[in-house]
Amino acid sequence: GAGVSQSPSNKVTEKGKDVELRCDPISGHTALYWYRQSLGQGLEFLIYFQGNSAPDKSGLPSDRFSAERTGGSVSTLTIQRTQQEDSAVYLCASSPSPGIYEGYTFGSGTRLTVV
Amino acid sequence: EDQVTQSPEALRLQEGESSSLNCSYTVSGLRGLFWYRQDPGKGPEFLFTLYSAGEEKEKERLKATLTKKESFLHITAPKPEDSATYLCAVQGVGAGSYQLTFGKGTKLSVIP
């Protein structure tokens, strides 16, 4: 596609429920990143994919968070047993390869609200 | 640990009133410093990458500069459409995954 697509754009869920957030990167981009943007905070790195593998999961805040990527394309971020502190905008970005600094393109994000 | 501090948190300018945004950083070896623009409800939009001290880049009314400790985003004769949050980020040589460390941003409002 022309850009990074994320769905849903908004998600309201009850505390304790599981949620799945989806990211469709730009076609051909091998590197994919998930970030989280909480109110009043900077973007926080969550996880990085190179192809289908995740060499760096260091930013995942707890074992309730997991992510996968299939076919070197679509990625899903799953949050189990959601808590109120998980409320944030989850942003996905992709680039042609990890070292291409000028091609780091973000999607519009999924706004998650846990009530 | 890489750190980025942006100032001011918010800035109101009259249309045509030039100013600068500051980004101070600490990093164990700089791969690159990035400026992004973020509009409400949208993801960050890439503006510039700076790689070494002394480097400058320009785009329309924006000019980014870099020293060993900070970067400035200069806005010349801003227009209302320049209103947005401007984000600064760094990538250190220790970031093996090429992750970026972001500041909290400067919210710019340009008043007609």
mmCIF file of C-alpha atoms in Angstrom:
data_model
loop_
_atom_site.group_PDB
_atom_site.id
_atom_site.type_symbol
_atom_site.label_atom_id
_atom_site.label_comp_id
_atom_site.label_asym_id
_atom_site.label_seq_id
_atom_site.Cartn_x
_atom_site.Cartn_y
_atom_site.Cartn_z
ATOM 1 C CA GLY A 1 0.000 0.000 0.000
ATOM 2 C CA ALA A 2 0.895 3.676 -0.168
ATOM 3 C CA GLY A 3 1.437 3.991 3.556
ATOM 4 C CA VAL A 4 1.456 2.120 6.849
ATOM 5 C CA SER A 5 -2.079 1.070 7.719
ATOM 6 C CA GLN A 6 -3.235 0.327 11.268
ATOM 7 C CA SER A 7 -6.525 -1.084 12.471
ATOM 8 C CA PRO A 8 -8.682 -0.459 14.294
ATOM 9 C CA SER A 9 -8.149 3.288 14.562
ATOM 10 C CA ASN A 10 -9.924 3.308 17.921
ATOM 11 C CA LYS A 11 -10.588 0.519 20.407
ATOM 12 C CA VAL A 12 -12.436 0.682 23.710
ATOM 13 C CA THR A 13 -12.187 -2.431 25.823
ATOM 14 C CA GLU A 14 -13.069 -3.526 29.317
ATOM 15 C CA LYS A 15 -10.348 -4.145 31.864
ATOM 16 C CA GLY A 16 -9.255 -7.779 31.755
ATOM 17 C CA LYS A 17 -10.164 -8.382 28.103
ATOM 18 C CA ASP A 18 -7.642 -9.263 25.387
ATOM 19 C CA VAL A 19 -7.105 -6.995 22.367
ATOM 20 C CA GLU A 20 -5.363 -7.389 19.012
ATOM 21 C CA LEU A 21 -3.935 -4.468 17.079
ATOM 22 C CA ARG A 22 -2.991 -4.840 13.430
ATOM 23 C CA CYS A 23 -0.311 -3.186 11.299
ATOM 24 C CA ASP A 24 0.074 -3.411 7.506
ATOM 25 C CA PRO A 25 3.497 -1.989 6.605
ATOM 26 C CA ILE A 26 4.512 -0.477 3.294
ATOM 27 C CA SER A 27 4.986 -3.259 0.757
ATOM 28 C CA GLY A 28 8.604 -4.393 0.618
ATOM 29 C CA HIS A 29 9.609 -2.865 3.942
ATOM 30 C CA THR A 30 11.496 -5.509 5.892
ATOM 31 C CA ALA A 31 11.828 -3.625 9.189
ATOM 32 C CA LEU A 32 8.751 -3.052 11.362
ATOM 33 C CA TYR A 33 8.502 -1.308 14.741
ATOM 34 C CA TRP A 34 5.832 -0.888 17.400
ATOM 35 C CA TYR A 35 5.833 2.163 19.658
ATOM 36 C CA ARG A 36 3.437 3.353 22.355
ATOM 37 C CA GLN A 37 2.515 6.994 22.961
ATOM 38 C CA SER A 38 0.906 7.716 26.326
ATOM 39 C CA LEU A 39 -0.623 11.067 27.241
ATOM 40 C CA GLY A 40 2.131 13.541 28.086
ATOM 41 C CA GLN A 41 4.878 11.037 27.322
ATOM 42 C CA GLY A 42 7.242 10.537 24.445
ATOM 43 C CA LEU A 43 6.992 7.615 22.094
ATOM 44 C CA GLU A 44 8.119 4.434 23.844
ATOM 45 C CA PHE A 45 9.734 1.609 21.859
ATOM 46 C CA LEU A 46 8.021 -1.778 22.223
ATOM 47 C CA ILE A 47 9.378 -4.277 19.686
ATOM 48 C CA TYR A 48 11.278 -4.515 16.407
ATOM 49 C CA PHE A 49 10.845 -7.060 13.594
ATOM 50 C CA GLN A 50 13.291 -7.843 10.829
ATOM 51 C CA GLY A 51 11.317 -10.010 8.448
ATOM 52 C CA ASN A 52 9.287 -12.400 10.608
ATOM 53 C CA SER A 53 11.739 -12.523 13.491
ATOM 54 C CA ALA A 54 11.865 -10.180 16.473
ATOM 55 C CA PRO A 55 15.500 -9.621 17.436
ATOM 56 C CA ASP A 56 14.554 -7.005 20.032
ATOM 57 C CA LYS A 57 11.565 -7.394 22.343
ATOM 58 C CA SER A 58 13.167 -5.384 25.107
ATOM 59 C CA GLY A 59 10.510 -2.679 25.138
ATOM 60 C CA LEU A 60 7.519 -4.906 25.849
ATOM 61 C CA PRO A 61 6.340 -3.722 29.294
ATOM 62 C CA SER A 62 5.152 -7.104 30.599
ATOM 63 C CA ASP A 63 4.457 -10.688 29.548
ATOM 64 C CA ARG A 64 0.867 -9.640 28.814
ATOM 65 C CA PHE A 65 2.217 -8.057 25.631
ATOM 66 C CA SER A 66 3.191 -10.137 22.596
ATOM 67 C CA ALA A 67 3.580 -9.561 18.884
ATOM 68 C CA GLU A 68 4.039 -11.569 15.739
ATOM 69 C CA ARG A 69 4.661 -10.900 12.093
ATOM 70 C CA THR A 70 3.746 -13.244 9.271
ATOM 71 C CA GLY A 71 4.872 -13.416 5.647
ATOM 72 C CA GLY A 72 7.271 -10.571 6.268
ATOM 73 C CA SER A 73 4.289 -8.269 6.143
ATOM 74 C CA VAL A 74 1.352 -7.915 8.549
ATOM 75 C CA SER A 75 2.073 -7.657 12.254
ATOM 76 C CA THR A 76 -0.273 -8.122 15.205
ATOM 77 C CA LEU A 77 0.309 -6.747 18.686
ATOM 78 C CA THR A 78 -1.690 -8.600 21.333
ATOM 79 C CA ILE A 79 -2.353 -7.342 24.839
ATOM 80 C CA GLN A 80 -3.816 -9.902 27.226
ATOM 81 C CA ARG A 81 -5.808 -9.075 30.367
ATOM 82 C CA THR A 82 -5.750 -5.356 29.597
ATOM 83 C CA GLN A 83 -5.206 -2.868 32.408
ATOM 84 C CA GLN A 84 -6.068 0.829 32.563
ATOM 85 C CA GLU A 85 -2.395 1.751 32.298
ATOM 86 C CA ASP A 86 -2.371 0.126 28.847
ATOM 87 C CA SER A 87 -4.499 3.013 27.536
ATOM 88 C CA ALA A 88 -2.394 4.800 24.911
ATOM 89 C CA VAL A 89 -1.922 5.263 21.181
ATOM 90 C CA TYR A 90 -0.080 2.311 19.664
ATOM 91 C CA LEU A 91 1.954 3.301 16.613
ATOM 92 C CA CYS A 92 3.498 1.069 13.985
ATOM 93 C CA ALA A 93 6.338 2.117 11.666
ATOM 94 C CA SER A 94 8.186 0.440 8.829
ATOM 95 C CA SER A 95 11.331 1.074 6.811
ATOM 96 C CA PRO A 96 12.930 -0.567 3.752
ATOM 97 C CA SER A 97 15.670 -1.974 5.990
ATOM 98 C CA PRO A 98 16.876 -1.239 9.520
ATOM 99 C CA GLY A 99 19.601 1.174 8.474
ATOM 100 C CA ILE A 100 17.510 3.355 6.171
ATOM 101 C CA TYR A 101 16.956 6.358 8.400
ATOM 102 C CA GLU A 102 15.085 8.464 5.885
ATOM 103 C CA GLY A 103 12.388 5.892 5.266
ATOM 104 C CA TYR A 104 10.972 5.323 8.731
ATOM 105 C CA THR A 105 7.235 5.762 8.074
ATOM 106 C CA PHE A 106 4.595 5.715 10.796
ATOM 107 C CA GLY A 107 0.948 4.730 10.604
ATOM 108 C CA SER A 108 -1.788 6.826 12.199
ATOM 109 C CA GLY A 109 -1.977 4.578 15.213
ATOM 110 C CA THR A 110 -4.611 2.719 17.224
ATOM 111 C CA ARG A 111 -6.028 4.625 20.191
ATOM 112 C CA LEU A 112 -6.694 2.061 22.924
ATOM 113 C CA THR A 113 -8.894 2.968 25.864
ATOM 114 C CA VAL A 114 -9.284 0.484 28.716
ATOM 115 C CA VAL A 115 -12.338 1.159 30.898
ATOM 116 C CA GLU B 1 20.730 5.017 28.362
ATOM 117 C CA ASP B 2 19.893 7.465 25.577
ATOM 118 C CA GLN B 3 17.920 10.545 26.646
ATOM 119 C CA VAL B 4 16.173 13.352 24.776
ATOM 120 C CA THR B 5 14.778 16.550 26.318
ATOM 121 C CA GLN B 6 12.786 19.036 24.268
ATOM 122 C CA SER B 7 12.010 22.638 25.161
ATOM 123 C CA PRO B 8 9.773 24.490 25.416
ATOM 124 C CA GLU B 9 6.853 22.094 25.951
ATOM 125 C CA ALA B 10 4.568 24.544 24.139
ATOM 126 C CA LEU B 11 5.161 27.629 22.021
ATOM 127 C CA ARG B 12 2.698 30.180 20.684
ATOM 128 C CA LEU B 13 3.852 32.389 17.825
ATOM 129 C CA GLN B 14 2.209 35.072 15.776
ATOM 130 C CA GLU B 15 2.217 34.366 12.068
ATOM 131 C CA GLY B 16 5.578 35.556 10.704
ATOM 132 C CA GLU B 17 7.299 35.500 14.117
ATOM 133 C CA SER B 18 10.442 33.351 13.764
ATOM 134 C CA SER B 19 11.673 31.164 16.628
ATOM 135 C CA SER B 20 13.582 27.990 17.502
ATOM 136 C CA LEU B 21 12.793 24.711 19.200
ATOM 137 C CA ASN B 22 15.469 22.960 21.245
ATOM 138 C CA CYS B 23 16.366 19.290 21.544
ATOM 139 C CA SER B 24 19.063 18.312 24.048
ATOM 140 C CA TYR B 25 20.325 14.760 23.957
ATOM 141 C CA THR B 26 22.707 12.315 25.573
ATOM 142 C CA VAL B 27 23.674 9.226 23.653
ATOM 143 C CA SER B 28 26.572 6.801 23.648
ATOM 144 C CA GLY B 29 27.583 7.447 20.052
ATOM 145 C CA LEU B 30 25.124 9.079 17.670
ATOM 146 C CA ARG B 31 23.923 7.231 14.585
ATOM 147 C CA GLY B 32 21.402 9.922 13.760
ATOM 148 C CA LEU B 33 19.122 12.628 15.151
ATOM 149 C CA PHE B 34 15.636 12.856 13.716
ATOM 150 C CA TRP B 35 12.945 15.512 13.587
ATOM 151 C CA TYR B 36 9.318 14.558 13.058
ATOM 152 C CA ARG B 37 6.111 16.552 12.833
ATOM 153 C CA GLN B 38 2.932 15.129 14.380
ATOM 154 C CA ASP B 39 -0.562 16.460 13.713
ATOM 155 C CA PRO B 40 -3.458 15.569 16.048
ATOM 156 C CA GLY B 41 -4.737 12.046 15.441
ATOM 157 C CA LYS B 42 -1.909 11.236 13.052
ATOM 158 C CA GLY B 43 1.379 9.383 13.263
ATOM 159 C CA PRO B 44 4.679 11.285 13.201
ATOM 160 C CA GLU B 45 5.781 12.520 9.772
ATOM 161 C CA PHE B 46 9.497 12.461 8.994
ATOM 162 C CA LEU B 47 11.195 15.840 8.461
ATOM 163 C CA PHE B 48 14.991 15.533 8.773
ATOM 164 C CA THR B 49 17.871 13.277 9.738
ATOM 165 C CA LEU B 50 21.141 14.816 10.962
ATOM 166 C CA TYR B 51 24.209 12.623 11.351
ATOM 167 C CA SER B 52 27.088 14.762 12.643
ATOM 168 C CA ALA B 53 27.804 18.011 14.466
ATOM 169 C CA GLY B 54 27.760 21.034 12.181
ATOM 170 C CA GLU B 55 25.273 19.512 9.775
ATOM 171 C CA GLU B 56 22.268 21.588 8.681
ATOM 172 C CA LYS B 57 19.174 20.695 6.650
ATOM 173 C CA GLU B 58 16.370 22.871 5.328
ATOM 174 C CA LYS B 59 12.844 22.308 4.118
ATOM 175 C CA GLU B 60 10.607 25.258 3.285
ATOM 176 C CA ARG B 61 10.399 27.373 6.465
ATOM 177 C CA LEU B 62 12.212 24.814 8.628
ATOM 178 C CA LYS B 63 15.939 24.489 9.248
ATOM 179 C CA ALA B 64 17.499 21.886 11.529
ATOM 180 C CA THR B 65 20.981 22.193 12.999
ATOM 181 C CA LEU B 66 23.076 19.851 15.136
ATOM 182 C CA THR B 67 25.832 20.209 17.730
ATOM 183 C CA LYS B 68 27.394 17.515 19.899
ATOM 184 C CA LYS B 69 24.818 18.074 22.643
ATOM 185 C CA GLU B 70 21.734 19.576 21.040
ATOM 186 C CA SER B 71 19.740 20.247 17.928
ATOM 187 C CA PHE B 72 17.642 23.237 16.987
ATOM 188 C CA LEU B 73 14.651 23.421 14.691
ATOM 189 C CA HIS B 74 14.456 26.980 13.408
ATOM 190 C CA ILE B 75 11.122 28.144 12.041
ATOM 191 C CA THR B 76 11.273 31.215 9.815
ATOM 192 C CA ALA B 77 8.170 33.331 9.238
ATOM 193 C CA PRO B 78 5.799 30.543 10.361
ATOM 194 C CA LYS B 79 2.297 30.129 9.000
ATOM 195 C CA PRO B 80 -0.776 28.705 10.780
ATOM 196 C CA GLU B 81 -0.323 25.432 8.864
ATOM 197 C CA ASP B 82 2.980 24.935 10.678
ATOM 198 C CA SER B 83 1.007 24.360 13.895
ATOM 199 C CA ALA B 84 1.789 20.824 15.101
ATOM 200 C CA THR B 85 3.807 18.937 17.677
ATOM 201 C CA TYR B 86 7.464 18.622 16.708
ATOM 202 C CA LEU B 87 9.275 15.530 17.933
ATOM 203 C CA CYS B 88 13.008 14.958 18.238
ATOM 204 C CA ALA B 89 14.524 11.477 18.419
ATOM 205 C CA VAL B 90 17.986 9.936 18.521
ATOM 206 C CA GLN B 91 19.411 6.613 17.520
ATOM 207 C CA GLY B 92 22.567 5.589 19.327
ATOM 208 C CA VAL B 93 25.182 3.138 18.162
ATOM 209 C CA GLY B 94 24.166 0.954 21.105
ATOM 210 C CA ALA B 95 20.667 0.589 19.682
ATOM 211 C CA GLY B 96 21.290 -2.662 17.896
ATOM 212 C CA SER B 97 17.684 -2.842 16.785
ATOM 213 C CA TYR B 98 17.750 0.656 15.315
ATOM 214 C CA GLN B 99 15.092 1.795 17.760
ATOM 215 C CA LEU B 100 14.633 5.523 18.294
ATOM 216 C CA THR B 101 14.511 7.355 21.637
ATOM 217 C CA PHE B 102 12.020 10.220 21.473
ATOM 218 C CA GLY B 103 11.555 13.422 23.424
ATOM 219 C CA LYS B 104 8.111 14.482 24.615
ATOM 220 C CA GLY B 105 7.782 17.060 21.870
ATOM 221 C CA THR B 106 7.123 20.781 21.492
ATOM 222 C CA LYS B 107 3.563 21.790 20.671
ATOM 223 C CA LEU B 108 3.704 24.760 18.299
ATOM 224 C CA SER B 109 0.713 27.018 17.733
ATOM 225 C CA VAL B 110 0.931 29.714 15.068
ATOM 226 C CA ILE B 111 -1.737 32.378 15.427
ATOM 227 C CA PRO B 112 -2.960 34.216 12.296
#
